[in-house]
Short mmCIF file of C-alpha atoms in Angstrom, two decimals:
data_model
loop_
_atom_site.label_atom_id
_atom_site.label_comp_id
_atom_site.label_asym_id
_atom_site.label_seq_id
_atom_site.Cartn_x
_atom_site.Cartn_y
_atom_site.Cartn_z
CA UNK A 1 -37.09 -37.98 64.35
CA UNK A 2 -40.43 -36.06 62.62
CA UNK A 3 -41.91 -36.30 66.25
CA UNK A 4 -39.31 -34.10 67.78
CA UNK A 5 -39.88 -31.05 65.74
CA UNK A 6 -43.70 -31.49 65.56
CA UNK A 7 -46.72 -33.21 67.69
CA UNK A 8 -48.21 -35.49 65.80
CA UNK A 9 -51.51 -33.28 66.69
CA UNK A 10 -49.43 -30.95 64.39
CA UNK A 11 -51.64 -29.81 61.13
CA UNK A 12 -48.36 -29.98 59.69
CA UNK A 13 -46.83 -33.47 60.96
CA UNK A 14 -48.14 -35.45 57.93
CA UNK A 15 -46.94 -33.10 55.70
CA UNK A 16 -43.74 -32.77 57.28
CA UNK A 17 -43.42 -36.50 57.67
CA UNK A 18 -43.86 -36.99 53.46
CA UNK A 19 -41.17 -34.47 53.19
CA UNK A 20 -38.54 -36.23 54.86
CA UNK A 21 -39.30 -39.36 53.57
CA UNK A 22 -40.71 -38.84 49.65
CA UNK A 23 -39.53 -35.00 48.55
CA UNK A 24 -38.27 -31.85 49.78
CA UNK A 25 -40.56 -29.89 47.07
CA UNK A 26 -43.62 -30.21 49.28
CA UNK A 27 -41.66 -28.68 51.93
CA UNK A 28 -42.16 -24.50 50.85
CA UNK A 29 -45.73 -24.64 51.42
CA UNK A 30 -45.10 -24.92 54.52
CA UNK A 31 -44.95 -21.31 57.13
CA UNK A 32 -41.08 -20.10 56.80
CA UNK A 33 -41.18 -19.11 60.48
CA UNK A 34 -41.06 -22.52 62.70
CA UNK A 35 -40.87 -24.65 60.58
CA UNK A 36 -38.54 -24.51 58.03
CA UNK A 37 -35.72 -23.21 59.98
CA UNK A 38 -36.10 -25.79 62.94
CA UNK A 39 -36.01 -28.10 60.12
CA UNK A 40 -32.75 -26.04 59.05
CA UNK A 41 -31.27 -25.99 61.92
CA UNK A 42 -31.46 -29.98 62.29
CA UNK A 43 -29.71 -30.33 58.22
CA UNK A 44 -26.87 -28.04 59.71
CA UNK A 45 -26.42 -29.48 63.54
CA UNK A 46 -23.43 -32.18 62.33
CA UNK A 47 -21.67 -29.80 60.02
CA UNK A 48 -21.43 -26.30 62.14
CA UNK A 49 -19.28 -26.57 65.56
CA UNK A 50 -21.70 -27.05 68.70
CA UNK A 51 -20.91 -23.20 69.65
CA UNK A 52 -22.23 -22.02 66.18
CA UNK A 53 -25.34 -24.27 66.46
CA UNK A 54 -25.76 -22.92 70.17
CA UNK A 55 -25.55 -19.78 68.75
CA UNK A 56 -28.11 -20.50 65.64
CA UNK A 57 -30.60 -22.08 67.92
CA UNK A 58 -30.53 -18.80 70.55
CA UNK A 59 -30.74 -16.35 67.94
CA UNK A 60 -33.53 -18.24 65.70
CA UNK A 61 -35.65 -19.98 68.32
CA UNK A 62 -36.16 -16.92 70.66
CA UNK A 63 -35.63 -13.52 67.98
CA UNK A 64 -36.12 -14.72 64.81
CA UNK A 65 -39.39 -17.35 65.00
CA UNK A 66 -40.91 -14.91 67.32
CA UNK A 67 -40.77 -12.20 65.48
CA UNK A 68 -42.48 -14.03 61.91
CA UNK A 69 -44.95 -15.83 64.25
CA UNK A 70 -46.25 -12.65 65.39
CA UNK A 71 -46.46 -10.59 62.58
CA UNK A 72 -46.65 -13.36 59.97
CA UNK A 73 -48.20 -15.94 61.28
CA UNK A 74 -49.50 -17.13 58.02
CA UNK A 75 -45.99 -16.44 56.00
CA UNK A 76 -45.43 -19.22 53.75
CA UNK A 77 -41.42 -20.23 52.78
CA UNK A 78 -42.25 -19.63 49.02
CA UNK A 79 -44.06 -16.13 49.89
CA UNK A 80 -41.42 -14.44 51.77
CA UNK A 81 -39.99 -11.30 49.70
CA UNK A 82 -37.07 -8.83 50.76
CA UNK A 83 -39.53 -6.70 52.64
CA UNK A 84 -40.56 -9.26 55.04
CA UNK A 85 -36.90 -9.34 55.84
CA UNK A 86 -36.12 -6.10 55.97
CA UNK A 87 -39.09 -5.12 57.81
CA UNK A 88 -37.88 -7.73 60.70
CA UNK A 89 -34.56 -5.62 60.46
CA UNK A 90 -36.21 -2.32 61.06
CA UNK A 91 -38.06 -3.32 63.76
CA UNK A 92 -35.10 -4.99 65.52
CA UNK A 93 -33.05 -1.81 65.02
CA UNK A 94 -35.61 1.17 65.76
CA UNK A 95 -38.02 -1.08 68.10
CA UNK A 96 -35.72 -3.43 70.12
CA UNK A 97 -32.99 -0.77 69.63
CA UNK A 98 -29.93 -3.46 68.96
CA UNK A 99 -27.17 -2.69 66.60
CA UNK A 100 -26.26 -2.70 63.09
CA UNK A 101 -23.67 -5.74 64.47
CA UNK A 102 -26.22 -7.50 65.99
CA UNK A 103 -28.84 -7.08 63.15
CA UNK A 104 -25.87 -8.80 60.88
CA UNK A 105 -26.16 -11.90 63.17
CA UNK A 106 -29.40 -12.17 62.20
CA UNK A 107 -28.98 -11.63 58.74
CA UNK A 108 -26.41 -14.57 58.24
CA UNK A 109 -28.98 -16.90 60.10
CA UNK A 110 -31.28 -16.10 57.55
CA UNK A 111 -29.34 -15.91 54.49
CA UNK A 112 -28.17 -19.04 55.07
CA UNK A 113 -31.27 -20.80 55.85
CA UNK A 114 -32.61 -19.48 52.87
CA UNK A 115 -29.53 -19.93 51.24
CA UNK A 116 -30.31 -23.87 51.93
CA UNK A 117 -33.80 -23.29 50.76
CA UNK A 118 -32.42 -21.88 46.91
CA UNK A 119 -30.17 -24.87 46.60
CA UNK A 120 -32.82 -27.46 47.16
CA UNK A 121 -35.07 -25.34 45.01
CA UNK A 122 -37.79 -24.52 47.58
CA UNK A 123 -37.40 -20.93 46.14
CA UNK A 124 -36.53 -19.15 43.52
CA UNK A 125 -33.69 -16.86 44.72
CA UNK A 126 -32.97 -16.06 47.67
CA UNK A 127 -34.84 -13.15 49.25
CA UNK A 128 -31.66 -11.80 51.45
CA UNK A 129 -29.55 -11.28 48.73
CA UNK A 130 -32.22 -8.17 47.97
CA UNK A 131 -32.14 -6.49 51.31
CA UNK A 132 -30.59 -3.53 52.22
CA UNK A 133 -27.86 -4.93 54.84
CA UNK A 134 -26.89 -2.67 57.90
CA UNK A 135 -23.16 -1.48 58.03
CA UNK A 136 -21.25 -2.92 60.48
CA UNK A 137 -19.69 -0.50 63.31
CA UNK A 138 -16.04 -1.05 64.02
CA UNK A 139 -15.33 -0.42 67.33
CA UNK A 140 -11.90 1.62 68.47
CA UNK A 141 -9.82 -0.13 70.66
CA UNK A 142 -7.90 2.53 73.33
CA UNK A 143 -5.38 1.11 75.34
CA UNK A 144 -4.80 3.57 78.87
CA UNK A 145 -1.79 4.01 80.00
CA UNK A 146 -0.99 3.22 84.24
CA UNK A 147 -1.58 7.65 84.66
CA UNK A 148 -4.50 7.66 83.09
CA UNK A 149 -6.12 4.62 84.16
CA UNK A 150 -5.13 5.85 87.74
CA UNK A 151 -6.32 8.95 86.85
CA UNK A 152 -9.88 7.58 86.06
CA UNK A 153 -9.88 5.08 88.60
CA UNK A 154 -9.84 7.79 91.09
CA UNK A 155 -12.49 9.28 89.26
CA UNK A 156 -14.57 6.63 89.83
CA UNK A 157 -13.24 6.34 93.53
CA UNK A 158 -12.10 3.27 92.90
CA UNK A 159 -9.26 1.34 95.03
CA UNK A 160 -5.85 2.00 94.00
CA UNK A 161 -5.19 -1.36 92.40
CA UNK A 162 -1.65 -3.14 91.37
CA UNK A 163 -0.88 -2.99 88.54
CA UNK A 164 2.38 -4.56 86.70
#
């Protein structure tokens, strides 16, 4: 199972390896970004539907590990703080240019890996809890009616289409 998430030419393998099998307490000196929330995302795989996981594993394995590998390489679990967290949201927001909604994705991935992290007392509290969250956006739904969908349509220069 260890050999999955790291090669056992892995700095980290042996360490890794006497966490799962003496005590999760060594486990927060490890670097938050890979690590810990592959390790994360294996705890939570059998009780999250495989949609949600899907979901989990896109968002952390190609945004969120990324992003802390590059600009924190050296971050360890027990030293991230509420700016490391907000600064990922910043840049995701005025660099990458995604939205508030979006950003929130991210922030519930986080939370609740470091959520997991709190209760098994790898940290103190739990760094998310301090960060300013973006507001979601509510989008308006607008229905057309058959004029003025016609009336755009043609717009467009679309085909007339049948509608009901």
């Amino acid at each position: 199972l260890v050999g999955i998430f790291l090669p056992i030419s892995s700095p980290y393998y042996y360490k890794f390896h006497t966490i799962i099998f003496c005590s999760l307490k060594i486990y927060f000196s490890l670097p938050f970004n890979y690590y810990f929330l592959i390790y994360w995302l294996s705890v939570i795989k059998n009780s999250v539907e495989i949609t949600t996981y899907s979901e989990y594993c896109s968002k952390i394995k190609q945004v969120i590990i990324p992003y802390f590998e590059k600009n924190y390489p050296d971050l360890l679990l027990k030293d991230i703080t509420p700016k490391h967290i907000q600064d990922f949201y910043s840049y995701k927001m005025d660099i990458d240019k995604v939205s508030a909604n979006t950003v929130i994705h991210y922030h519930a991935n986080i939370r609740k890996a470091l959520a997991f992290a709190f209760k098994n007392d790898l940290l103190d509290y739990n760094p998310t809890n301090r960060v300013e969250r973006s507001k979601k956006i509510n989008l308006l739904e607008t229905y057309m009616t058959q004029k003025s969908f016609m009336s755009y349509s043609i717009s467009l220069k679309v085909k007339k289409l049948n509608l009901p």
